[in-house]
Coordinates of C-alpha atoms and ligand atoms in Angstrom, one line a residue:
Chain A
M1 CA 58.8 -61.1 44.9
T2 CA 61.9 -59.7 46.7
A3 CA 61.0 -56.9 49.0
A4 CA 63.0 -53.7 49.6
A5 CA 64.2 -52.7 53.0
P6 CA 61.8 -50.6 55.1
F7 CA 62.6 -46.9 55.8
G8 CA 60.2 -46.2 58.7
L9 CA 59.2 -47.7 62.0
L10 CA 56.0 -46.6 63.8
A11 CA 56.8 -47.5 67.4
E12 CA 53.5 -47.7 69.3
L13 CA 55.2 -47.6 72.7
T14 CA 52.0 -47.9 74.7
H15 CA 48.3 -47.6 74.4
R16 CA 47.9 -45.7 77.6
C17 CA 46.7 -42.2 77.0
P18 CA 45.2 -39.4 79.1
L19 CA 42.9 -38.5 76.2
H20 CA 39.8 -40.3 75.0
C21 CA 39.5 -39.2 71.4
P22 CA 36.5 -40.9 69.7
Y23 CA 38.4 -40.6 66.4
C24 CA 41.4 -42.5 67.7
S25 CA 42.7 -45.1 65.1
N26 CA 44.0 -47.3 67.9
P27 CA 42.4 -50.7 68.2
L28 CA 39.3 -51.3 70.3
E29 CA 41.2 -53.9 72.2
L30 CA 43.9 -51.8 73.7
V31 CA 47.0 -53.4 75.1
G32 CA 47.3 -52.9 78.9
R33 CA 50.4 -51.8 80.6
A34 CA 51.3 -55.3 81.8
R35 CA 51.7 -56.6 78.3
E36 CA 53.9 -53.7 77.0
L37 CA 57.5 -54.5 75.8
D38 CA 60.0 -53.4 78.4
T39 CA 62.9 -51.0 77.8
A40 CA 65.4 -53.7 76.7
Q41 CA 62.9 -55.2 74.3
W42 CA 62.3 -51.8 72.7
R43 CA 66.0 -51.1 72.4
S44 CA 66.4 -54.4 70.6
V45 CA 63.5 -53.5 68.3
F46 CA 65.3 -50.3 67.3
T47 CA 68.7 -52.0 66.9
Q48 CA 67.2 -54.6 64.6
A49 CA 65.2 -52.0 62.7
R50 CA 68.3 -50.0 61.9
E51 CA 70.1 -53.1 60.8
L52 CA 67.2 -53.8 58.5
G53 CA 67.4 -50.3 57.0
V54 CA 65.0 -48.2 59.1
L55 CA 66.1 -44.6 59.2
Q56 CA 63.1 -42.9 60.7
V57 CA 61.4 -43.8 64.0
H58 CA 58.1 -42.4 65.0
M59 CA 57.7 -42.6 68.7
S60 CA 53.9 -42.8 69.1
G61 CA 51.1 -44.7 70.8
G62 CA 48.8 -44.1 72.7
E63 CA 50.7 -41.3 74.4
P64 CA 54.5 -41.9 74.2
L65 CA 55.1 -39.6 77.1
A66 CA 53.3 -42.1 79.3
R67 CA 56.5 -44.3 79.0
R68 CA 58.9 -43.2 81.7
D69 CA 61.8 -44.7 79.7
L70 CA 61.0 -42.5 76.6
P71 CA 64.3 -40.5 76.9
D72 CA 66.3 -43.7 77.0
L73 CA 64.5 -45.1 74.0
V74 CA 64.9 -41.9 72.0
E75 CA 68.6 -41.8 72.9
H76 CA 69.0 -45.4 71.7
A77 CA 67.2 -44.9 68.4
S78 CA 68.9 -41.6 67.7
G79 CA 72.3 -43.1 68.6
L80 CA 71.8 -45.7 65.9
G81 CA 71.5 -42.9 63.4
C82 CA 67.7 -42.9 63.1
Y83 CA 65.7 -39.6 62.7
V84 CA 63.4 -39.5 65.7
N85 CA 59.9 -38.0 65.5
L86 CA 57.8 -37.6 68.6
V87 CA 54.1 -38.0 67.9
T88 CA 52.2 -36.6 70.9
S89 CA 49.0 -35.1 72.3
G90 CA 51.3 -32.7 74.2
V91 CA 49.7 -33.6 77.5
G92 CA 52.7 -33.8 79.9
L93 CA 55.2 -32.2 77.4
T94 CA 56.6 -29.6 79.8
E95 CA 59.6 -27.4 78.9
Q96 CA 61.8 -29.6 81.1
R97 CA 60.7 -32.9 79.5
M98 CA 61.0 -31.4 76.0
A99 CA 64.6 -30.2 76.8
E100 CA 65.5 -33.7 78.0
L101 CA 64.0 -35.4 75.0
A102 CA 65.7 -33.0 72.5
G103 CA 69.0 -33.6 74.3
C104 CA 68.4 -37.3 73.7
G105 CA 67.8 -36.8 70.0
V106 CA 64.2 -36.0 69.1
E107 CA 64.4 -34.0 65.9
H108 CA 60.8 -33.2 65.1
V109 CA 57.6 -33.0 67.1
Q110 CA 54.1 -33.7 65.8
L111 CA 51.5 -32.3 68.1
S112 CA 47.8 -33.2 67.8
V113 CA 45.1 -30.6 68.3
Q114 CA 41.4 -31.6 68.6
A115 CA 39.6 -28.3 67.9
A116 CA 40.0 -24.5 67.7
D117 CA 38.2 -23.5 71.0
P118 CA 38.8 -25.0 74.5
A119 CA 35.2 -26.2 75.0
R120 CA 35.1 -28.2 71.7
A121 CA 38.6 -29.5 72.2
D122 CA 37.8 -30.7 75.7
E123 CA 34.6 -32.4 74.5
I124 CA 36.4 -34.3 71.8
A125 CA 39.5 -35.2 73.9
G126 CA 37.3 -36.2 76.8
T127 CA 39.5 -34.2 79.2
R128 CA 40.9 -30.6 79.5
V129 CA 43.7 -30.2 76.9
T130 CA 44.0 -26.6 75.7
A131 CA 46.5 -25.3 78.1
H132 CA 48.6 -28.4 77.6
K133 CA 48.7 -27.8 73.8
R134 CA 50.0 -24.2 74.2
A135 CA 52.6 -25.2 76.8
A136 CA 53.7 -28.1 74.5
A137 CA 54.1 -25.9 71.5
A138 CA 56.0 -23.3 73.5
A139 CA 58.3 -26.1 74.8
V140 CA 59.0 -27.2 71.3
H141 CA 60.0 -23.7 70.2
A142 CA 62.1 -23.2 73.3
V143 CA 64.4 -26.1 72.1
G144 CA 64.2 -24.8 68.5
L145 CA 62.7 -27.9 66.9
P146 CA 60.4 -27.9 64.0
L147 CA 56.7 -28.4 64.9
T148 CA 53.9 -30.1 62.9
V149 CA 50.4 -29.6 64.2
N150 CA 48.1 -32.5 63.3
V151 CA 44.3 -32.1 63.4
V152 CA 42.0 -34.9 62.7
L153 CA 38.9 -33.5 60.9
H154 CA 35.4 -34.8 61.2
R155 CA 31.8 -33.6 61.5
R156 CA 32.3 -32.0 64.9
N157 CA 35.2 -29.7 63.9
L158 CA 35.1 -29.2 60.1
D159 CA 33.0 -26.1 60.5
Q160 CA 35.8 -24.4 62.4
V161 CA 38.6 -25.2 60.0
A162 CA 39.5 -21.5 59.5
E163 CA 39.9 -21.1 63.3
I164 CA 41.9 -24.3 63.5
I165 CA 44.3 -22.9 60.8
A166 CA 44.6 -19.7 62.8
L167 CA 45.3 -21.6 66.0
A168 CA 48.1 -23.6 64.2
E169 CA 49.7 -20.3 63.1
E170 CA 49.5 -19.0 66.7
L171 CA 51.1 -22.2 67.9
G172 CA 54.0 -21.5 65.5
A173 CA 53.6 -24.7 63.4
Q174 CA 56.0 -25.1 60.5
R175 CA 53.5 -27.6 59.0
L176 CA 49.8 -28.2 59.6
E177 CA 48.3 -31.5 58.7
L178 CA 44.6 -31.3 58.3
A179 CA 43.8 -35.0 58.2
N180 CA 40.3 -36.1 57.6
T181 CA 39.4 -39.1 59.8
Q182 CA 40.5 -42.5 58.6
Y183 CA 38.0 -45.1 59.7
Y184 CA 39.9 -47.6 61.8
G185 CA 39.7 -48.6 65.5
W186 CA 37.6 -46.2 67.6
A187 CA 37.0 -44.0 64.5
L188 CA 35.2 -46.9 62.8
R189 CA 33.1 -47.5 65.9
N190 CA 32.2 -43.8 65.9
R191 CA 31.8 -43.5 62.1
D192 CA 28.2 -42.3 62.3
A193 CA 29.2 -39.5 64.7
L194 CA 32.3 -38.5 62.7
M195 CA 31.5 -38.8 59.0
P196 CA 30.9 -35.4 57.4
T197 CA 28.3 -34.7 54.7
R198 CA 29.5 -33.9 51.2
A199 CA 28.4 -30.3 51.9
Q200 CA 30.5 -30.0 55.0
L201 CA 33.6 -31.2 53.1
A202 CA 32.9 -28.9 50.2
A203 CA 32.6 -25.9 52.5
A204 CA 36.0 -26.6 54.1
E205 CA 37.8 -27.0 50.8
P206 CA 38.0 -23.4 49.6
V207 CA 39.0 -22.3 53.1
V208 CA 41.9 -24.7 53.2
R209 CA 42.9 -23.7 49.7
A210 CA 42.9 -20.0 50.4
A211 CA 44.9 -20.6 53.6
R212 CA 47.5 -22.6 51.8
D213 CA 48.1 -19.8 49.3
R214 CA 48.1 -17.1 52.0
L215 CA 50.6 -19.0 54.2
A216 CA 52.9 -20.3 51.5
G217 CA 56.5 -20.0 52.7
R218 CA 55.5 -19.6 56.3
M219 CA 53.4 -22.6 57.2
E220 CA 52.9 -25.6 54.9
V221 CA 49.3 -26.8 54.9
I222 CA 48.7 -30.4 54.1
H223 CA 45.2 -31.6 53.5
V224 CA 44.6 -35.3 53.7
I225 CA 41.3 -36.0 51.9
A226 CA 38.5 -38.0 53.4
D227 CA 38.7 -41.2 51.4
Y228 CA 35.1 -42.3 51.6
H229 CA 34.2 -39.3 49.5
E230 CA 36.8 -39.9 46.8
E231 CA 36.5 -41.8 43.5
Y232 CA 39.7 -43.9 44.1
P233 CA 41.3 -45.1 47.3
K234 CA 44.5 -43.8 48.9
P235 CA 47.8 -45.5 48.1
C236 CA 47.7 -47.0 51.6
M237 CA 51.2 -47.3 53.2
H238 CA 52.6 -47.0 49.6
G239 CA 51.9 -50.7 49.4
W240 CA 51.7 -53.5 51.9
G241 CA 55.1 -54.3 53.5
A242 CA 56.8 -51.8 51.1
R243 CA 58.2 -49.0 53.2
Q244 CA 57.1 -49.0 56.8
L245 CA 56.4 -51.3 59.7
T246 CA 54.6 -50.9 62.9
V247 CA 55.4 -52.4 66.3
A248 CA 52.5 -52.5 68.6
P249 CA 52.9 -52.0 72.4
D250 CA 53.0 -55.8 73.0
G251 CA 55.6 -56.4 70.3
A252 CA 53.3 -57.5 67.5
V253 CA 54.9 -56.5 64.2
L254 CA 52.3 -55.2 61.7
P255 CA 52.5 -54.0 58.1
C256 CA 50.2 -51.1 59.1
P257 CA 48.9 -49.9 62.5
S258 CA 45.4 -51.5 62.0
A259 CA 46.5 -54.7 60.3
H260 CA 45.6 -56.8 63.4
V261 CA 41.9 -56.5 62.3
I262 CA 42.6 -59.0 59.5
E263 CA 41.7 -62.1 61.4
N264 CA 42.9 -64.6 58.8
L265 CA 46.5 -63.4 59.3
T266 CA 48.8 -64.3 62.2
F267 CA 51.3 -61.7 63.3
D268 CA 54.7 -62.5 64.8
T269 CA 56.0 -60.6 67.7
V270 CA 59.5 -59.3 68.2
T271 CA 59.9 -61.6 71.2
D272 CA 59.6 -64.7 69.1
R273 CA 61.2 -64.0 65.7
P274 CA 63.9 -61.7 64.4
L275 CA 62.6 -58.5 62.9
A276 CA 64.3 -59.0 59.5
D277 CA 62.7 -62.5 59.2
I278 CA 59.3 -61.0 59.9
W279 CA 59.8 -58.3 57.3
Y280 CA 61.0 -60.5 54.5
E281 CA 59.5 -63.9 55.2
S282 CA 56.5 -63.8 57.5
E283 CA 53.0 -64.8 56.4
A284 CA 51.6 -61.4 57.4
F285 CA 54.1 -59.3 55.5
T286 CA 54.2 -61.4 52.3
A287 CA 50.4 -61.9 52.1
Y288 CA 49.6 -58.7 50.2
R289 CA 53.1 -57.6 49.1
G290 CA 53.3 -56.7 45.4
E291 CA 50.4 -57.6 43.1
D292 CA 50.0 -61.3 43.0
W293 CA 47.3 -61.4 45.6
M294 CA 45.0 -59.0 43.6
R295 CA 41.6 -59.9 42.4
D296 CA 39.5 -58.1 39.8
P297 CA 39.0 -55.3 39.2
C298 CA 42.4 -54.3 40.6
R299 CA 44.3 -57.2 38.9
S300 CA 43.7 -55.7 35.5
C301 CA 43.4 -52.0 36.4
P302 CA 46.0 -49.5 35.2
R303 CA 45.8 -47.7 38.5
R304 CA 47.1 -50.6 40.5
A305 CA 50.7 -49.3 40.4
V306 CA 49.4 -45.9 41.7
D307 CA 47.2 -47.0 44.6
F308 CA 48.0 -50.7 45.1
G309 CA 44.3 -51.4 45.3
G310 CA 43.9 -49.2 48.4
C311 CA 43.8 -50.3 51.9
R312 CA 43.7 -54.1 52.9
C313 CA 42.3 -53.3 56.3
Q314 CA 39.5 -51.3 54.9
A315 CA 38.7 -54.0 52.4
Y316 CA 38.6 -56.6 55.2
L317 CA 36.6 -54.4 57.6
L318 CA 34.0 -53.4 55.0
T319 CA 33.8 -56.4 52.6
G320 CA 35.1 -59.3 54.8
A321 CA 38.1 -60.1 52.6
A322 CA 41.4 -58.2 52.5
E323 CA 42.1 -59.4 48.9
N324 CA 39.1 -57.4 47.7
T325 CA 39.4 -54.0 46.1
D326 CA 39.2 -51.3 48.8
P327 CA 35.4 -50.5 48.6
V328 CA 36.3 -46.8 48.6
C329 CA 37.1 -47.4 44.9
S330 CA 34.2 -46.5 42.6
L331 CA 35.1 -49.6 40.6
S332 CA 34.7 -52.0 43.5
P333 CA 31.6 -54.2 43.4
H334 CA 31.2 -53.4 47.2
H335 CA 31.3 -49.6 46.7
D336 CA 27.7 -49.2 48.0
V337 CA 28.8 -49.9 51.6
V338 CA 30.9 -46.8 51.4
R339 CA 28.4 -44.6 49.6
Q340 CA 25.7 -45.5 52.2
A341 CA 28.0 -44.5 55.0
V342 CA 28.1 -40.9 53.8
P343 CA 25.2 -39.1 55.4
E344 CA 22.9 -36.6 53.5
T345 CA 22.3 -34.5 56.5
S346 CA 24.4 -33.9 59.7
V347 CA 22.6 -35.2 62.7
E348 CA 24.3 -35.3 66.1
V349 CA 25.2 -38.8 67.2
P350 CA 26.8 -39.3 70.6
F351 CA 30.5 -40.3 70.8
R352 CA 31.7 -43.5 72.3
M353 CA 34.9 -42.4 73.9
R354 CA 38.2 -44.3 73.7
A355 CA 39.0 -46.0 77.0
L356 CA 41.4 -48.7 78.2
P357 CA 39.6 -51.7 79.6
V358 CA 40.0 -52.6 83.2
V359 CA 43.4 -54.2 83.6
R360 CA 43.4 -57.9 82.8
Chain B
M1 CA 64.5 -13.1 40.5
N2 CA 67.4 -14.7 38.6
A3 CA 67.9 -18.3 39.7
T4 CA 71.6 -17.7 40.2
E5 CA 70.8 -15.2 43.0
W6 CA 68.7 -17.7 44.9
V7 CA 70.2 -18.6 48.3
P8 CA 68.9 -22.2 48.8
R9 CA 68.6 -23.4 52.4
L10 CA 67.9 -26.8 53.9
R11 CA 64.5 -26.8 55.5
R12 CA 64.3 -26.9 59.3
G13 CA 64.3 -30.5 60.5
V14 CA 66.4 -31.8 57.5
R15 CA 69.5 -33.8 58.3
L16 CA 72.0 -35.2 55.8
D17 CA 73.6 -38.5 56.7
F18 CA 75.1 -41.7 55.3
D19 CA 73.2 -44.9 55.5
A20 CA 75.6 -47.8 56.0
V21 CA 72.9 -50.3 55.3
R22 CA 72.1 -49.0 51.8
R23 CA 75.6 -47.5 51.3
S24 CA 74.0 -44.3 50.2
A25 CA 73.8 -40.7 51.2
V26 CA 70.4 -39.8 52.6
A27 CA 68.4 -36.8 53.5
L28 CA 66.2 -37.4 56.7
F29 CA 63.3 -35.1 57.3
P30 CA 60.0 -35.1 59.2
E31 CA 58.0 -36.6 56.4
G32 CA 60.4 -39.2 55.2
V33 CA 63.7 -40.3 53.8
L34 CA 65.3 -39.5 50.4
L35 CA 68.2 -41.5 49.0
L36 CA 70.7 -39.0 47.4
N37 CA 72.8 -39.6 44.4
P38 CA 76.3 -38.1 44.5
T39 CA 75.3 -35.0 42.6
A40 CA 72.3 -34.2 44.9
E41 CA 74.5 -34.9 47.9
A42 CA 77.3 -32.5 46.7
V43 CA 74.7 -29.8 45.9
L44 CA 73.0 -30.1 49.3
R45 CA 76.3 -30.1 51.2
A46 CA 77.2 -26.9 49.4
C47 CA 74.0 -25.2 50.6
D48 CA 75.2 -23.4 53.8
G49 CA 72.4 -20.9 53.8
T50 CA 74.6 -18.0 52.7
R51 CA 75.8 -19.1 49.3
T52 CA 73.9 -18.1 46.2
V53 CA 73.4 -20.6 43.4
A54 CA 76.2 -18.9 41.5
R55 CA 78.6 -19.4 44.4
I56 CA 77.4 -23.0 44.8
V57 CA 78.2 -23.7 41.2
D58 CA 81.7 -22.1 41.6
R59 CA 82.3 -24.2 44.7
L60 CA 81.2 -27.5 43.0
G61 CA 83.4 -26.5 40.0
E62 CA 86.5 -26.7 42.3
H63 CA 85.9 -30.4 42.7
Y64 CA 84.0 -31.5 39.6
A65 CA 84.4 -30.8 35.9
G66 CA 81.6 -29.4 33.7
V67 CA 79.2 -28.1 36.5
R68 CA 76.4 -26.2 34.8
V69 CA 74.2 -23.6 36.4
E70 CA 71.0 -25.1 34.8
D71 CA 71.8 -28.6 36.2
V72 CA 72.3 -27.3 39.7
V73 CA 69.2 -25.2 39.6
A74 CA 67.2 -28.3 38.3
V75 CA 68.6 -30.4 41.2
L76 CA 67.7 -27.7 43.7
R77 CA 64.2 -27.3 42.4
G78 CA 63.7 -31.0 42.5
L79 CA 64.8 -31.0 46.2
A80 CA 62.5 -28.0 46.9
E81 CA 59.6 -30.1 45.4
R82 CA 60.4 -32.8 47.9
D83 CA 60.5 -30.3 50.8
I84 CA 64.2 -30.8 51.5
V85 CA 65.2 -27.3 50.4
E86 CA 63.1 -24.1 51.0
R87 CA 61.3 -23.0 48.0
E88 CA 62.6 -20.1 45.8
T89 CA 61.0 -16.8 46.8
T90 CA 59.7 -15.0 43.8
Ligands
LIG401 C1 47.1 -42.5 67.3 S1 47.9 -40.9 67.6 C2 49.1 -41.3 68.9 C3 49.9 -40.1 69.3 C4 49.3 -39.1 70.2 N1 48.4 -39.8 71.2 C5 48.5 -38.1 69.4 O1 47.3 -38.2 69.4 O2 49.1 -37.2 68.9 C6 48.9 -40.7 66.2 C7 48.5 -39.6 65.2 O3 47.4 -40.1 64.5 C8 46.3 -39.2 64.4 N2 45.1 -39.9 64.3 C9 44.5 -40.6 65.3 N3 43.4 -41.2 64.9 C10 43.2 -40.9 63.6 C11 42.3 -41.2 62.5 N4 41.2 -42.0 62.8 N5 42.5 -40.8 61.3 C12 43.6 -40.0 61.0 N6 44.5 -39.7 61.9 C13 44.4 -40.1 63.2 C14 46.5 -38.3 65.6 O4 46.0 -37.0 65.5 C15 48.0 -38.3 65.8 O5 48.6 -37.3 65.0
LIG402 S1 44.4 -40.0 69.1 FE1 43.7 -39.2 71.1 S2 43.1 -41.0 72.2 FE2 44.3 -41.7 70.5 S3 46.3 -42.0 71.3 FE3 46.2 -39.9 70.4 S4 45.6 -38.6 72.1 FE4 45.2 -40.7 72.7
LIG403 S1 40.3 -51.1 40.8 FE1 41.9 -51.4 42.3 S2 43.7 -50.6 41.3 FE2 42.0 -49.8 40.1 S3 41.5 -47.8 41.0 FE3 40.2 -49.3 42.1 S4 41.5 -49.9 43.9 FE4 42.9 -48.9 42.4

């Protein structure tokens, strides 16, 4: 099939990060600094991406502020006409840095928050974060940019969802994303510690709904459901190789940020192949594009145009084959692996914190 | 409120642009990208945050024939659904 051009690029500039969130979707095998693309290579990625049709660049990571050339990269992407979104933990986002980045073309900031109170937030982040979050939000307002607050929800913070919503209001967010944990990377490793019970999710639901009504017109509240608890899977990436691509810190080009887990695929890097070639022709991008790859039950299911058979990475991680139906789907013959991962009762399981390996 | 009195505004963080790759007008915003047909583009460009729908219709009428209030309102409501334009306050 002929693919359409991509709209978005998730630029994972680095895996370095001062936080250690156990829910982090970054890979277990983090890329060290020595293997990161340099400034000229990233600039080339953005130039090629714009030529290919990309209009939106998410500067993310790891912590994008850990790249000293961030202003240069923002300026380059913005100068090409791309909408630049900064996705950050806020640690290091001083008023001065924010002003510089806004001057270079950042148009929106997405700030992650770990919990409602400092003690819990520090425990989840594995370092002291609360003062940084407040300073970062203030810095965003000082330059007049719109702010989205993103909170990853799980067993250790779902009980304080009301307080989290209040904190986002206090931080002056225009949007609040309450995103239940997606189980990739460090989050999958910590699944037993993070996975909420059905009762915990059910208790949060009316709180979120009431807040959404109360805040209508002031702060938009987006609730990303916990997919293990659903009947059908999420329409992952709006389909494989359909709208967005990810470039990892070392230049690997991925259809989604966790695609590298699929070991039977090989991923090209921007240093050995033009980006357009990778998007349109590479093995990795064409493997699960469209519907030809589907097996039953997806192949004959009327929902296949709605959810594209769910997530290929999740199918691979939980069933051993990316061509399988995402096991989150109640129609999947492997659905039991998902059902069994949802606990009946909430017991405390220790976190395994995200950390970079010793430099290789 | 009568829809003609609505003062539609672009949401904060929305930018209108032209994509030379797709040869199309586009709205860029935090959550994504929307390709705009000429009608949607003309309506959005007329939303300056002070004009009412009635005045937007008048303004579009200076350049195009047969502009109807109900069509402009339908376009604006569609754009509000997509979070490009702030929602009508009731
Ligand atoms: C990987 S982080 C990188 C940027 C920055 N370090 C931060 O945390 O904001 C990108 C975004 O993904 C969110 N995120 C991280 N792990 C996630 C997971 N397992 N499920 C859902 N969202 C996740 C973060 O909250 C953040 O908004
Ligand atoms: S989710 Fe946490 S650990 Fe992962 S990159 Fe963002 S701040 Fe760092
Ligand atoms: S069988 Fe496949 S297409 Fe049908 S609902 Fe499940 S995942 Fe979606």
